[in-house]
Coordinates of C-alpha atoms in Angstrom, one line a residue:
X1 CA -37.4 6.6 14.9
X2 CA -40.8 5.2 16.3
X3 CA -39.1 2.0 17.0
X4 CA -35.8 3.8 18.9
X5 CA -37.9 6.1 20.8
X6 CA -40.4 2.9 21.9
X7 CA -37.2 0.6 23.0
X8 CA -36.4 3.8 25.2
X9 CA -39.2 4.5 26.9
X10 CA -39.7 0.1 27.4
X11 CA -36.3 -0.9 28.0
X12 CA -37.1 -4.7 28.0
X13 CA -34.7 -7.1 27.8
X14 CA -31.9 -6.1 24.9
X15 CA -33.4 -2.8 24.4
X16 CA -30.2 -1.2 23.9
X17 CA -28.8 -4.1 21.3
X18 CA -32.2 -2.8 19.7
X19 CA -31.3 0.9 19.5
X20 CA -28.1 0.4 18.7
X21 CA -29.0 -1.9 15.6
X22 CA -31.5 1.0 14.5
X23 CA -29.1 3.9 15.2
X24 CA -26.6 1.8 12.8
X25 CA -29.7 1.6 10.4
X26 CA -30.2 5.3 10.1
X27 CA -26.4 5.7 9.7
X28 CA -25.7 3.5 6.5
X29 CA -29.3 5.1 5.5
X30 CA -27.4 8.5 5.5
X31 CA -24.0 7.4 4.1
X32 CA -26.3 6.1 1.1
X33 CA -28.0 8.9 1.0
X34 CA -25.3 11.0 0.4
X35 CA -23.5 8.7 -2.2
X36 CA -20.4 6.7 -1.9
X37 CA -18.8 9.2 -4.3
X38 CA -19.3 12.2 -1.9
X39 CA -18.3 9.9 1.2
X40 CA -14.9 9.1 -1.0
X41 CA -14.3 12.6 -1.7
X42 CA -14.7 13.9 2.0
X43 CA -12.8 11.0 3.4
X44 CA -10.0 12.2 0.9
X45 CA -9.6 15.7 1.6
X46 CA -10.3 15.0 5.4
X47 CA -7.3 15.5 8.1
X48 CA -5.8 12.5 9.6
X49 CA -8.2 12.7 12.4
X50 CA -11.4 12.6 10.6
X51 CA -10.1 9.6 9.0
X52 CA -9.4 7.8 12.1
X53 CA -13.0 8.8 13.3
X54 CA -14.6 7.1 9.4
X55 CA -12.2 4.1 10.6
X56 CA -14.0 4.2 13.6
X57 CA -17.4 4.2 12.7
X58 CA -16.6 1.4 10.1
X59 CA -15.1 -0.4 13.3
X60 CA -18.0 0.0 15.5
X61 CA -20.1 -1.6 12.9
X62 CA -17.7 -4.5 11.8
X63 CA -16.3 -5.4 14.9
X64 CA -17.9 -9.2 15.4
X65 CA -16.3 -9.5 12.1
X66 CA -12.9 -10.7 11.6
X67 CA -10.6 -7.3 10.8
X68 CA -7.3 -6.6 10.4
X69 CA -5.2 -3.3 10.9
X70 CA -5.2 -3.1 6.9
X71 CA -8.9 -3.3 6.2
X72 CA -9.2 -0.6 8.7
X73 CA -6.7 1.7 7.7
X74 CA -7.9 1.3 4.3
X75 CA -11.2 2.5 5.3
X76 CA -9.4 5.5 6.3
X77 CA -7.4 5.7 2.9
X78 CA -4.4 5.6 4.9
X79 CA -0.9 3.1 5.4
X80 CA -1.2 0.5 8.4
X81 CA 1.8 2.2 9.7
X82 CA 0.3 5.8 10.0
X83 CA -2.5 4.4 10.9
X84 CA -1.5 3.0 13.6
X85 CA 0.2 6.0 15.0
X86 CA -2.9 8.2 14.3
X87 CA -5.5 5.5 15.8
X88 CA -3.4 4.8 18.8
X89 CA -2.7 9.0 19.1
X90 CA -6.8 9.3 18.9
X91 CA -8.3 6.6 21.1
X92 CA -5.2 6.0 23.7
X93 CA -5.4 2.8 22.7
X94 CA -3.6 0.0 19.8
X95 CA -5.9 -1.2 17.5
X96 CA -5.9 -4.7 18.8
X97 CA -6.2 -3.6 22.0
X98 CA -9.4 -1.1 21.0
X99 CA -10.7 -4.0 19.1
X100 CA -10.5 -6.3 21.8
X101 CA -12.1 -4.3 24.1
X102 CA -15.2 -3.7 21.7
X103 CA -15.7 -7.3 21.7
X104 CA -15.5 -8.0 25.3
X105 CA -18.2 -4.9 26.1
X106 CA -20.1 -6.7 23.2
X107 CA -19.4 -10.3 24.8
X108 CA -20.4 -8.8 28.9
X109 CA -23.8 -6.9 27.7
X110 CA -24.6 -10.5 25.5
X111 CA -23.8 -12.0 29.1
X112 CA -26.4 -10.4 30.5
X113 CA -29.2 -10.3 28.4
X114 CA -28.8 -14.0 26.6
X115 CA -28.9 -17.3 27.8
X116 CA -26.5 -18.4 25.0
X117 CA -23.3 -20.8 25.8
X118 CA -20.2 -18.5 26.6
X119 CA -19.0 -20.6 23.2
X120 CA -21.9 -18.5 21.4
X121 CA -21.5 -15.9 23.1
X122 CA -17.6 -15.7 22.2
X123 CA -18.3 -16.2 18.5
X124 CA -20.7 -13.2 18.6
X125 CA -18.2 -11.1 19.9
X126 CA -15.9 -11.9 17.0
X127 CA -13.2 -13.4 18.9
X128 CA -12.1 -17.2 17.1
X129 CA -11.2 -18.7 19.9
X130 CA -13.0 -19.7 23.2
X131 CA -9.6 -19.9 25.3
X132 CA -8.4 -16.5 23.9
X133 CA -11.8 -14.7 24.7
X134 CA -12.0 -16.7 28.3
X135 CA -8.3 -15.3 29.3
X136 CA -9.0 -11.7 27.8
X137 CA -12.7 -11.5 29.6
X138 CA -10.9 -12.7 33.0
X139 CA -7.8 -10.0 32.4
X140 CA -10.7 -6.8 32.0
X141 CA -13.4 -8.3 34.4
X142 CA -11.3 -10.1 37.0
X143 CA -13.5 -13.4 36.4
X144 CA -14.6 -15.7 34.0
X145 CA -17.6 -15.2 31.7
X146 CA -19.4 -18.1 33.2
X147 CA -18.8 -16.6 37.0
X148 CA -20.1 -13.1 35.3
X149 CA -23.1 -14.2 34.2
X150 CA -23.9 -15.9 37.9
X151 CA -23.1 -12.3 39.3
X152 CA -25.2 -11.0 36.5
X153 CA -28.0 -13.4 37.7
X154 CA -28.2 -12.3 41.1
X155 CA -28.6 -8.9 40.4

């Protein structure tokens, strides 16, 4: 808590990569806490909603990582099918559309905190290929990563 509340009040460079690492700290530190046992049994009697929102959390943390619409939904102790339609009913969004969009938030904040090659960068982001994650970052931001981080620069 020291550290969160010292990154606030600092805010140097990559302070909010920082927080976010130690907020997802403290989180697994309180899903331990409480056991896997007693997280299985509230994720089983829990609606379809508050399965989508354990789904979520697992996504926010896993999201560099290569997922699929299965390993998610099974995080949710649900079918891909149904939870496709509950995810997509919950966030507005598909899954591979929410999960690209995660990435390319991750990928832009990299942008302007790291001097890292867009390939790095890209990879960080969890997205396995460079021309994929260049025409997805120019669809959301209207311009490559590379021209980003020059706009980034002059701010």
């Amino acid at each position: 808590m020291r550290r969160l509340w010292r990154e606030a009040q600092e805010q140097q460079t990559g302070y909010r990569l920082v927080m976010r690492g130690a907020l997802e700290r403290i989180l697994i530190d309180a899903l331990r806490h409480i056991g896997v046992r007693q997280a299985e049994e509230i994720s089983r009697s829990a609606d379809p909603g508050r399965k989508v929102g354990r789904a979520l959390t697992y996504l926010h943390h896993h999201f560099r990582e290569p997922l699929t619409l299965a390993q998610v939904a099974g995080q949710a102790h649900l079918s891909p099918h149904y939870f496709s339609e509950c995810f997509h009913a919950a966030t507005g969004l598909p899954f591979q559309g929410y999960l690209r969009e995660l990435r390319l938030r991750f990928a832009y904040s990299l942008l302007a905190v790291s001097d890292a090659s867009i390939t790095d960068l890209c990879l960080a982001s969890g997205f396995s290929s460079l021309s994929n994650f260049e025409r997805a970052f120019k669809a959301r931001y209207g311009q490559s990563p590379l021209a980003c981080r020059a706009r980034l620069a002059q701010v």
